[in-house]
Coordinates of C-alpha atoms and ligand atoms in Angstrom, one line a residue:
M52 CA 6.9 4.8 -19.1
P53 CA 6.7 7.9 -20.0
M54 CA 8.1 10.5 -17.8
T55 CA 5.9 12.7 -18.3
D56 CA 2.7 11.1 -17.5
P57 CA 0.9 12.9 -13.9
L58 CA -0.2 9.4 -13.2
W59 CA 2.8 7.6 -13.8
Y60 CA 3.0 6.5 -10.1
K61 CA -0.5 3.9 -11.2
D62 CA 1.9 2.0 -13.0
A63 CA 4.9 2.4 -11.7
V64 CA 7.2 -0.8 -9.5
F65 CA 8.1 0.9 -6.2
Y66 CA 11.8 0.1 -4.5
E67 CA 12.5 0.8 -1.4
V68 CA 16.4 1.3 -0.1
H69 CA 18.4 2.8 2.4
V70 CA 20.7 4.9 2.0
K71 CA 23.3 2.7 4.5
A72 CA 22.3 -0.1 3.4
F73 CA 22.9 -0.2 -0.3
F74 CA 26.8 0.7 -1.2
D75 CA 29.6 1.3 0.1
G76 CA 31.3 4.3 -2.0
N77 CA 34.3 4.9 0.5
D78 CA 35.1 2.2 2.0
D79 CA 33.7 3.4 6.2
G80 CA 31.4 0.6 6.5
I81 CA 28.7 2.5 6.0
G82 CA 26.1 2.8 2.3
D83 CA 26.0 6.6 0.7
F84 CA 25.1 7.8 -1.1
P85 CA 27.8 7.9 -4.0
G86 CA 27.4 3.6 -3.8
L87 CA 23.2 3.7 -4.7
T88 CA 24.7 5.9 -7.2
Q89 CA 27.2 3.8 -8.9
K90 CA 24.2 1.3 -8.1
L91 CA 21.2 2.8 -10.4
D92 CA 22.6 1.1 -13.5
Y93 CA 21.2 -2.6 -11.5
L94 CA 18.3 -0.6 -10.0
Q95 CA 18.1 0.0 -14.1
W96 CA 18.0 -3.2 -15.4
L97 CA 16.1 -4.4 -12.5
G98 CA 13.3 -2.3 -14.3
V99 CA 12.2 -0.5 -11.4
N100 CA 10.5 2.9 -12.0
C101 CA 10.5 4.3 -8.4
I102 CA 13.7 4.2 -5.4
W103 CA 11.9 5.3 -2.2
L104 CA 15.0 6.1 0.4
L105 CA 14.1 5.7 4.9
P106 CA 15.4 9.1 6.3
F107 CA 18.9 10.2 5.6
F108 CA 18.4 13.1 7.8
P109 CA 21.0 14.3 10.6
S110 CA 20.0 12.1 13.5
P111 CA 20.7 10.4 16.4
L112 CA 19.9 7.4 15.4
R113 CA 18.3 5.8 18.0
D114 CA 14.8 4.7 15.3
D115 CA 17.3 4.1 12.7
G116 CA 16.4 8.1 11.1
Y117 CA 13.0 8.2 12.0
D118 CA 14.4 10.3 15.0
V119 CA 15.3 13.2 12.7
A120 CA 17.1 16.3 13.8
D121 CA 17.2 18.7 10.7
Y122 CA 15.5 18.5 8.7
L123 CA 16.6 19.6 6.3
G124 CA 20.5 18.1 6.2
V125 CA 21.7 15.2 5.3
F126 CA 23.5 12.7 7.9
A127 CA 27.0 13.0 7.5
D128 CA 28.1 10.2 7.3
Y129 CA 25.6 9.1 3.7
G130 CA 26.5 11.7 2.1
T131 CA 25.7 15.6 1.4
L132 CA 23.2 18.1 0.0
E133 CA 25.2 17.7 -3.5
D134 CA 25.5 14.4 -3.7
V135 CA 22.1 13.2 -3.0
R136 CA 21.4 16.2 -6.0
R137 CA 23.6 13.9 -8.0
F138 CA 21.8 10.8 -7.1
L139 CA 18.8 12.5 -7.7
D140 CA 20.3 13.7 -11.5
E141 CA 21.2 10.6 -12.4
A142 CA 18.1 8.6 -11.5
H143 CA 15.8 10.8 -13.5
R144 CA 18.4 10.6 -16.3
R145 CA 17.9 6.8 -16.4
G146 CA 14.3 7.1 -15.9
M147 CA 13.9 6.6 -12.0
R148 CA 12.3 8.8 -9.5
V149 CA 13.1 9.2 -6.4
I150 CA 10.3 9.9 -3.2
A151 CA 11.8 9.9 0.6
D152 CA 10.5 9.3 4.0
L153 CA 8.3 12.5 5.9
V154 CA 9.0 12.3 9.4
L155 CA 5.5 14.7 10.3
N156 CA 4.9 13.3 13.6
H157 CA 7.1 13.8 15.7
T158 CA 11.2 15.3 15.6
S159 CA 13.8 13.6 17.7
D160 CA 14.7 14.8 21.5
Q161 CA 18.1 16.6 20.0
H162 CA 16.2 18.0 17.7
P163 CA 17.3 22.6 18.4
W164 CA 13.3 22.6 18.4
F165 CA 13.1 20.7 20.8
L166 CA 16.0 21.5 22.4
E167 CA 14.7 25.2 22.9
S168 CA 11.3 24.4 23.2
R169 CA 12.7 22.5 26.6
S170 CA 14.7 25.3 27.6
S171 CA 11.9 27.3 29.1
P172 CA 8.0 28.4 28.9
Q173 CA 8.6 30.9 27.4
S174 CA 10.6 30.1 24.7
P175 CA 9.5 30.6 20.9
K176 CA 9.2 27.0 19.9
R177 CA 7.3 25.7 23.5
E178 CA 4.1 25.3 21.6
Y179 CA 5.8 23.4 18.8
Y180 CA 5.5 20.7 21.1
V181 CA 2.9 18.3 23.3
W182 CA 3.4 19.8 26.6
S183 CA 1.5 19.3 29.7
D184 CA 1.8 19.2 33.5
T185 CA -0.3 15.7 34.0
D186 CA -0.2 12.3 32.3
K187 CA -4.1 11.5 32.6
K188 CA -4.9 13.4 29.3
Y189 CA -5.9 11.4 26.3
E190 CA -6.1 8.6 27.8
K191 CA -7.6 6.7 25.1
A192 CA -4.7 6.9 22.9
R193 CA -3.7 3.6 22.5
I194 CA 0.2 3.0 23.1
I195 CA 1.9 1.9 19.5
F196 CA 5.2 1.1 20.5
I197 CA 3.8 -1.9 23.1
D198 CA 7.0 -3.9 23.8
T199 CA 9.2 -1.0 24.3
E200 CA 6.5 2.3 25.8
K201 CA 4.9 2.2 28.8
S202 CA 2.6 5.3 28.4
N203 CA 2.3 8.4 25.6
W204 CA 3.4 10.7 28.0
T205 CA 7.1 11.1 29.5
W206 CA 8.1 13.0 32.3
D207 CA 10.9 15.9 31.0
P208 CA 13.4 17.3 34.4
V209 CA 14.5 20.0 32.0
A210 CA 11.3 21.4 31.0
Q211 CA 9.5 20.5 34.2
A212 CA 6.8 18.6 32.0
Y213 CA 5.5 16.2 30.1
Y214 CA 5.9 15.9 26.8
W215 CA 3.6 13.9 24.3
H216 CA 5.3 11.1 21.5
R217 CA 3.5 8.3 20.2
F218 CA 6.0 6.1 19.3
F219 CA 10.0 6.0 21.2
S220 CA 10.0 8.7 24.0
H221 CA 13.5 9.6 22.8
Q222 CA 10.4 10.9 19.3
P223 CA 8.9 14.2 21.2
D224 CA 5.0 14.6 19.2
L225 CA 4.7 17.8 17.1
N226 CA 2.1 20.5 18.4
Y227 CA 0.5 20.1 15.2
D228 CA -1.9 23.3 16.4
H229 CA 0.7 25.6 16.5
P230 CA 0.9 27.6 13.1
D231 CA 4.4 28.6 12.4
L232 CA 5.4 24.3 13.0
R233 CA 2.8 23.8 10.2
R234 CA 4.5 26.4 8.0
A235 CA 7.7 25.1 9.0
M236 CA 6.8 21.4 8.1
L237 CA 5.4 22.7 4.3
D238 CA 8.6 24.8 4.1
V239 CA 10.1 21.3 4.6
L240 CA 8.7 19.4 2.1
S241 CA 8.6 22.3 -0.9
F242 CA 12.7 22.6 0.5
W243 CA 13.4 18.3 -0.7
L244 CA 10.7 18.8 -3.6
D245 CA 12.8 21.5 -4.9
Q246 CA 16.2 19.6 -5.1
G247 CA 14.7 16.8 -7.0
L248 CA 13.0 14.9 -5.0
D249 CA 9.2 13.2 -6.0
G250 CA 7.5 12.6 -3.8
F251 CA 6.9 11.3 0.2
R252 CA 6.3 8.8 2.0
C253 CA 4.2 10.0 5.2
D254 CA 5.6 8.6 7.6
A255 CA 2.9 7.8 10.6
V256 CA 0.1 10.1 9.1
P257 CA -2.4 9.0 11.8
Y258 CA -1.2 11.2 14.7
L259 CA -0.6 14.1 13.6
F260 CA -4.0 16.0 15.9
E261 CA -4.6 15.4 19.4
R262 CA -7.9 15.5 20.9
E263 CA -9.4 15.1 23.8
G264 CA -12.1 12.0 24.2
T265 CA -10.4 10.5 21.5
I266 CA -8.4 7.5 19.9
C267 CA -6.1 11.2 18.7
E268 CA -6.3 9.1 15.4
N269 CA -7.6 10.0 11.7
L270 CA -8.7 13.3 13.4
P271 CA -10.7 16.0 11.1
E272 CA -7.7 17.8 11.5
T273 CA -5.4 15.8 10.6
H274 CA -7.0 15.2 8.0
A275 CA -7.2 18.9 6.8
Y276 CA -4.2 19.7 8.0
L277 CA -2.9 17.0 4.5
K278 CA -4.9 18.8 2.4
E279 CA -2.9 21.2 2.5
V280 CA 0.1 19.2 2.1
R281 CA -1.7 18.1 -0.7
K282 CA -2.0 21.3 -1.7
R283 CA 1.1 23.1 -1.7
I284 CA 1.9 19.8 -4.3
D285 CA -0.3 20.2 -6.5
E286 CA 0.8 24.2 -6.7
A287 CA 3.6 24.0 -7.2
Y288 CA 5.0 20.8 -7.8
R289 CA 2.8 18.7 -10.3
G290 CA 3.6 15.6 -11.4
R291 CA 5.8 14.5 -7.6
I292 CA 3.3 12.5 -5.4
L293 CA 2.3 12.0 -1.3
L294 CA 2.5 8.3 0.1
A295 CA 0.0 7.5 3.5
E296 CA 1.7 5.2 5.5
A297 CA -1.8 5.1 7.7
N298 CA -1.4 1.4 9.7
Q299 CA -5.6 1.5 10.0
W300 CA -8.8 -1.0 8.0
P301 CA -9.6 0.4 4.3
A302 CA -12.4 1.8 5.9
D303 CA -9.4 4.6 8.2
V304 CA -7.2 5.0 5.4
R305 CA -10.0 5.6 2.7
P306 CA -10.1 9.5 3.8
Y307 CA -7.1 9.5 3.0
F308 CA -7.8 10.1 -0.4
G309 CA -9.8 12.5 0.3
D310 CA -11.5 14.0 -3.4
G311 CA -8.4 12.8 -5.4
D312 CA -7.2 16.0 -3.0
E313 CA -5.7 14.6 0.2
F314 CA -2.9 11.5 -0.3
H315 CA -2.1 10.2 -4.4
M316 CA -1.2 7.2 -2.8
A317 CA -1.5 3.9 0.6
F318 CA -0.3 1.1 1.5
H319 CA -2.9 -1.5 2.1
F320 CA -1.3 -2.5 5.1
P321 CA -4.3 -5.6 6.4
L322 CA -4.1 -7.4 3.2
M323 CA -0.5 -7.6 3.7
P324 CA -1.0 -10.1 6.8
R325 CA -3.6 -11.7 5.2
L326 CA -2.0 -13.0 1.2
F327 CA 0.2 -15.0 4.2
M328 CA -3.0 -16.2 5.2
G329 CA -4.0 -17.2 2.6
L330 CA -1.4 -19.2 1.3
R331 CA -1.0 -20.6 4.8
S332 CA -4.3 -21.4 4.9
E333 CA -4.3 -23.0 1.0
D334 CA -7.8 -21.0 0.7
W335 CA -8.9 -17.8 -1.0
H336 CA -11.4 -16.2 1.1
P337 CA -8.8 -14.3 3.2
I338 CA -7.8 -12.4 0.2
V339 CA -11.1 -12.2 -1.3
D340 CA -13.1 -10.6 2.2
M341 CA -10.0 -7.8 2.3
F342 CA -10.9 -7.4 -1.2
I343 CA -14.7 -7.6 -0.1
H344 CA -13.9 -4.9 2.8
T345 CA -11.9 -2.3 0.9
P346 CA -14.0 1.2 -0.3
P347 CA -13.9 2.1 -3.9
I348 CA -11.1 5.0 -4.0
P349 CA -11.1 8.5 -6.8
E350 CA -9.6 7.4 -10.2
T351 CA -6.5 9.4 -9.4
C352 CA -5.3 7.1 -6.4
Q353 CA -3.9 3.9 -5.5
W354 CA -3.0 1.7 -3.4
C355 CA 0.8 0.1 -2.4
L356 CA 0.7 -3.4 -2.3
F357 CA 3.7 -4.9 -0.5
L358 CA 5.1 -7.6 1.2
R359 CA 7.6 -6.8 3.7
N360 CA 9.1 -3.8 4.4
H361 CA 11.7 -2.2 6.5
D362 CA 9.7 -2.9 10.0
E363 CA 8.3 -6.0 12.0
L364 CA 6.1 -7.8 9.6
T365 CA 2.9 -5.6 11.1
L366 CA -0.4 -7.9 12.9
E367 CA -1.9 -4.8 14.6
M368 CA -4.9 -5.3 11.5
C369 CA -5.7 -8.8 13.0
S370 CA -7.8 -10.2 15.4
G371 CA -6.4 -11.9 18.3
E372 CA -7.2 -15.6 16.8
E373 CA -5.2 -14.5 14.0
R374 CA -2.4 -13.0 15.7
D375 CA -2.1 -16.2 16.9
Y376 CA -2.2 -17.8 14.1
M377 CA 0.5 -16.1 12.3
Y378 CA 3.1 -16.5 14.8
Y379 CA 2.0 -19.8 14.9
A380 CA 2.2 -20.5 11.2
Y381 CA 5.4 -17.8 10.6
A382 CA 7.1 -17.2 14.0
R383 CA 7.4 -20.1 16.2
D384 CA 10.6 -18.9 17.5
P385 CA 9.5 -15.4 20.0
Q386 CA 13.3 -14.4 18.3
M387 CA 11.0 -13.6 15.8
R388 CA 8.3 -11.4 17.2
R389 CA 8.7 -7.5 17.8
N390 CA 5.8 -5.4 18.9
I391 CA 3.0 -6.1 17.1
G392 CA 4.6 -8.5 14.6
I393 CA 7.3 -11.1 13.1
A394 CA 10.8 -9.6 12.4
R395 CA 11.5 -11.6 9.8
R396 CA 12.7 -11.2 5.8
L397 CA 10.1 -12.5 2.8
A398 CA 12.2 -15.9 1.5
P399 CA 13.3 -17.4 5.5
L400 CA 9.3 -17.1 5.9
L401 CA 8.0 -19.1 2.8
D402 CA 11.2 -21.6 3.9
N403 CA 12.9 -20.0 1.3
D404 CA 10.5 -22.0 -1.1
R405 CA 10.8 -20.5 -4.5
R406 CA 7.4 -21.5 -5.7
R407 CA 5.8 -19.8 -2.3
I408 CA 7.8 -16.6 -2.9
E409 CA 7.1 -16.6 -7.1
L410 CA 3.6 -16.6 -5.8
L411 CA 3.2 -14.0 -3.2
N412 CA 5.0 -12.1 -5.6
S413 CA 2.8 -12.8 -8.4
L414 CA 0.1 -11.3 -5.9
V415 CA 1.3 -8.0 -5.2
F416 CA 2.3 -7.6 -8.6
T417 CA -1.8 -8.4 -9.7
L418 CA -3.9 -7.3 -7.1
P419 CA -5.5 -3.4 -7.7
G420 CA -2.6 -1.6 -6.9
S421 CA 1.1 -0.7 -7.2
P422 CA 3.9 -3.1 -5.9
I423 CA 6.9 -2.2 -4.1
I424 CA 9.8 -4.9 -3.3
Y425 CA 12.2 -4.8 -0.4
Y426 CA 15.8 -4.0 -0.7
G427 CA 17.2 -7.8 -1.0
D428 CA 14.3 -9.7 -1.5
E429 CA 14.4 -9.6 -5.5
I430 CA 17.3 -12.1 -4.9
G431 CA 16.2 -13.6 -1.4
M432 CA 18.0 -12.4 1.2
G433 CA 17.5 -13.6 4.6
D434 CA 17.6 -12.1 7.8
N435 CA 19.4 -11.8 11.5
V436 CA 16.9 -12.6 14.1
H437 CA 19.8 -12.0 17.0
L438 CA 20.3 -8.3 16.0
G439 CA 18.2 -6.1 18.0
D440 CA 15.5 -3.8 16.8
R441 CA 14.6 -3.8 13.7
N442 CA 18.0 -4.7 12.6
G443 CA 17.8 -7.9 11.8
V444 CA 16.1 -7.2 8.0
R445 CA 18.5 -4.3 7.6
T446 CA 21.8 -5.4 7.0
P447 CA 24.0 -5.1 4.1
M448 CA 22.8 -5.6 0.5
Q449 CA 24.9 -9.3 -0.8
W450 CA 26.2 -8.1 -4.2
S451 CA 28.9 -10.8 -5.0
A452 CA 30.6 -13.3 -2.9
D453 CA 33.5 -10.9 -2.2
R454 CA 34.4 -10.1 1.3
N455 CA 31.5 -8.3 3.3
G456 CA 29.1 -9.9 -0.1
G457 CA 30.8 -6.7 -2.2
F458 CA 29.3 -4.5 -0.3
S459 CA 31.8 -2.6 1.3
K460 CA 36.1 -2.7 1.8
A461 CA 36.2 -1.5 4.9
D462 CA 37.0 -4.3 8.1
A463 CA 33.7 -6.4 8.7
A464 CA 33.7 -4.8 12.1
A465 CA 33.6 -2.1 10.7
L466 CA 29.7 -2.0 9.1
Y467 CA 26.9 -0.8 10.7
L468 CA 25.7 -4.4 10.4
P469 CA 26.4 -7.4 9.8
V470 CA 26.6 -9.1 6.7
I471 CA 24.7 -11.8 6.8
A472 CA 26.5 -14.9 6.4
D473 CA 24.8 -18.5 7.3
S474 CA 24.8 -20.7 4.9
L475 CA 21.4 -20.6 3.7
F476 CA 20.3 -16.9 2.7
G477 CA 24.8 -16.0 3.0
Y478 CA 25.7 -13.5 0.5
Q479 CA 28.6 -16.7 -0.8
T480 CA 25.4 -18.1 -1.7
A481 CA 22.7 -15.0 -2.3
N482 CA 24.2 -12.6 -4.5
V483 CA 23.6 -10.5 -7.0
E484 CA 26.6 -11.1 -8.8
A485 CA 25.7 -15.6 -9.0
Q486 CA 21.6 -14.3 -10.0
Q487 CA 22.7 -12.3 -12.4
Q488 CA 24.6 -15.8 -14.1
T489 CA 22.1 -17.5 -13.5
P490 CA 19.0 -17.4 -15.9
H491 CA 16.2 -18.8 -14.3
S492 CA 17.8 -17.2 -10.9
L493 CA 14.8 -15.4 -8.6
L494 CA 16.3 -12.5 -10.1
H495 CA 15.8 -12.9 -13.3
W496 CA 12.5 -14.2 -12.5
M497 CA 11.4 -10.9 -10.9
R498 CA 13.3 -8.8 -13.7
R499 CA 11.1 -10.9 -15.9
L500 CA 8.0 -9.8 -13.1
I501 CA 8.5 -6.7 -13.8
A502 CA 8.9 -6.1 -17.3
V503 CA 5.6 -8.3 -17.7
R504 CA 3.8 -5.9 -15.6
K505 CA 4.7 -2.9 -17.7
R506 CA 3.4 -4.4 -21.0
H507 CA -0.4 -3.9 -19.4
R508 CA -2.0 -1.2 -18.0
A509 CA -4.4 -2.8 -16.5
F510 CA -3.0 -4.4 -13.9
G511 CA -2.1 -0.6 -12.7
R512 CA -5.4 0.8 -14.0
G513 CA -7.8 -1.9 -14.1
T514 CA -11.2 -2.6 -12.2
I515 CA -11.1 -6.8 -10.3
E516 CA -13.5 -9.1 -10.6
F517 CA -12.7 -12.4 -8.4
L518 CA -14.0 -15.2 -9.7
R519 CA -14.8 -17.1 -6.2
P520 CA -14.4 -21.1 -7.5
R521 CA -15.7 -24.2 -5.7
N522 CA -12.3 -25.4 -5.1
E523 CA -10.8 -23.3 -2.0
K524 CA -7.4 -23.1 -2.8
V525 CA -7.5 -21.3 -6.4
L526 CA -7.8 -17.2 -6.0
A527 CA -8.8 -16.5 -10.0
Y528 CA -9.7 -13.3 -10.8
L529 CA -10.1 -11.0 -13.9
R530 CA -8.4 -7.3 -14.2
R531 CA -9.8 -5.3 -17.4
H532 CA -8.6 -2.0 -18.6
G533 CA -10.7 -0.9 -21.4
E534 CA -10.2 -4.4 -24.6
D535 CA -7.5 -5.7 -22.7
V536 CA -9.3 -8.5 -20.4
L537 CA -6.4 -10.7 -18.0
L538 CA -7.5 -13.8 -16.0
L539 CA -5.4 -14.0 -13.2
V540 CA -4.9 -17.9 -11.5
H541 CA -3.1 -19.0 -8.2
N542 CA -2.8 -22.5 -6.9
L543 CA -1.9 -20.8 -2.6
A544 CA -1.7 -24.7 -2.2
G545 CA 1.2 -27.2 -2.0
S546 CA -0.5 -30.1 -4.4
A547 CA -1.9 -29.7 -8.1
Q548 CA -5.3 -28.9 -8.7
A549 CA -7.7 -28.3 -10.2
V550 CA -10.0 -25.5 -11.2
E551 CA -13.1 -25.3 -13.3
L552 CA -13.7 -21.1 -13.7
E553 CA -17.2 -19.5 -15.2
I554 CA -15.7 -16.8 -17.6
R555 CA -18.1 -18.7 -20.1
Q556 CA -19.0 -14.7 -20.8
F557 CA -15.8 -14.2 -22.8
K558 CA -16.8 -17.0 -25.5
G559 CA -14.2 -17.6 -28.2
A560 CA -11.6 -16.0 -26.2
V561 CA -8.3 -17.6 -26.7
P562 CA -6.2 -16.9 -23.2
I563 CA -2.8 -16.1 -23.3
E564 CA -0.2 -17.1 -21.5
L565 CA 2.4 -14.0 -20.5
F566 CA 5.2 -15.3 -20.2
G567 CA 5.5 -17.5 -22.8
E568 CA 3.1 -16.2 -24.4
S569 CA 1.1 -19.9 -25.2
R570 CA -2.2 -20.4 -27.0
F571 CA -4.5 -22.1 -24.3
P572 CA -7.5 -23.1 -25.3
A573 CA -9.9 -21.3 -26.5
V574 CA -12.6 -20.6 -23.7
G575 CA -16.3 -22.4 -24.2
E576 CA -19.9 -22.6 -22.8
A577 CA -18.1 -24.9 -20.4
P578 CA -16.6 -23.7 -17.1
Y579 CA -12.8 -23.1 -18.2
M580 CA -11.0 -26.0 -17.0
L581 CA -7.5 -25.2 -15.4
S582 CA -4.6 -27.3 -13.7
L583 CA -2.4 -26.3 -12.0
A584 CA 1.1 -27.6 -10.2
P585 CA 1.7 -27.4 -6.6
Y586 CA 1.3 -23.1 -6.4
G587 CA 0.8 -22.7 -9.1
Y588 CA -0.2 -19.5 -11.1
Y589 CA -0.9 -18.2 -14.6
W590 CA -1.4 -15.0 -16.1
F591 CA -3.3 -14.6 -19.1
Q592 CA -4.5 -12.1 -21.6
L593 CA -7.8 -13.0 -22.7
Q594 CA -7.7 -12.0 -26.2
R595 CA -11.0 -12.3 -28.3
T596 CA -11.0 -12.6 -31.2
T597 CA -12.9 -10.9 -33.6
A598 CA -16.2 -11.5 -35.2
G599 CA -16.0 -12.4 -39.3
E600 CA -12.5 -12.9 -39.0
P601 CA -12.1 -16.2 -41.2
T602 CA -11.2 -19.3 -39.4
Y603 CA -9.6 -22.1 -41.4
G604 CA -9.2 -25.6 -41.0
I605 CA -11.3 -28.8 -40.5
E606 CA -12.3 -28.3 -37.0
D607 CA -13.2 -24.6 -37.3
S608 CA -16.0 -25.5 -39.7
L609 CA -17.6 -28.0 -37.9
I610 CA -17.9 -26.3 -34.9
Ligands
LIG195 C1 6.9 4.0 11.4 C2 8.0 3.7 10.7 C3 9.2 2.9 11.9 C4 9.5 4.2 12.7 C5 7.9 5.0 12.9 C6 8.6 5.5 13.9 O1 5.9 3.3 11.2 O2 8.4 2.9 9.6 O3 10.3 2.6 11.1 O4 10.0 3.1 14.0 O5 7.7 4.9 12.4 O6 9.0 6.9 13.2
LIG196 CA1 30.5 5.4 3.1

């Protein structure tokens, strides 16, 4: 992929990683930038195009860095600004880009702005946060972390007032009604882009402004500010991107793309649980229905599709019935539940069934959008539901069967979190080294998946057309980009299935299976018959035989 294409993100494969979790360069038990830099060759080998880094800024780490105490610094255990710059240079040298989290909505209560703000009503920073004499304002706003917080207001004994927070009570919301604050955050953006970052995953964007009588989400004022953020990118940093974290229905996410003048990308949150539902219920309806409810987006924009991330598998965009179903299907043990969701990794969610892991990955790699891989899921890493908060899915990357999974040479007790060591998912079995040595490992399969996807722009840029076969267990769709026509067929069932596809419009075309390059029988007048193994899938390119091409053989002349 040329590094000069401004629309690079439309074809990119993303990889989400936490600096502290990847590789420990100085053996103190915590991953760091020098360690991450050492592992860039691995990410290049895997074929990813863009790395998304979780917050790496100074922080009391009460929300794993999403509680920022200094936007312009680097958390000391992770390295120095110089280490970050070196990392960015090395990533760029290998043709990879890097985006990082930008936490716009709130800071840590240890941020100097907040300390100053609470110190006195006369403080020039007072209005950087949202203060009130009563906790009865903005009552229509829901509480997001309902498992830990009782209210969006917390009394501050120092300020003798309540402050507003949409997340943890130690994360006061910034006040975007204040022009100095709005400018300060734009300066944060420029600072990191000047260091060489290729963009941002913008955290919790729906909540920037508050207005009485509303749910305080997706307000017009919020969109207006985000457009200013985008303007800064377009004016001075062409080719860099903004990716929105807006856990909302597609119709509410759509405005975050604006007319191509707000976000370049946004996660498709509601699709994610429906991929798991479709698989479990062996039915394509939940998945196809979600796309019916997904409005078209501007040409220069892109969805970001994912299966798992560093948070719980969120069920916020699900009905009560759907939630019950998801808990029943994927989290029978209440220990696995967090907030409104399930704190597990991909492989354990799917009972470590290689066929189902491949199937769901195949979906996020072929549905419209750019796929993102959560670190460790490419080797089928496990989780530890006994660790608090969402830490169970944030354990050290497993590199080898060596001590601490090859992540660090520190004492096991010094690791920021214990490495997974159970008999099924532990580092002794699930690790990069072992899987690199095994040609048929999940890791090698993921690498191939990425490589095959990259050969066709239709995956990132093509249109989609669902075929809706009568067999509801088989999800089939066409992706088209110019002359390139791809046919994707997925068996969501744990039993072998036959399917008839209405594709006579491609009569004469020969389906070429993209992984093995084998030719299938040509499409004819009758419905196209395929049989699929349990959880089987096909990626075909429909190769048209050009009219007038000479035909050979006796059978051809009989047609
Ligand atoms: C986002 C992050 C999550 C964090 C929250 C509050 O949802 O993904 O990890 O806890 O914002 O900052
Ligand atoms: Ca370290």
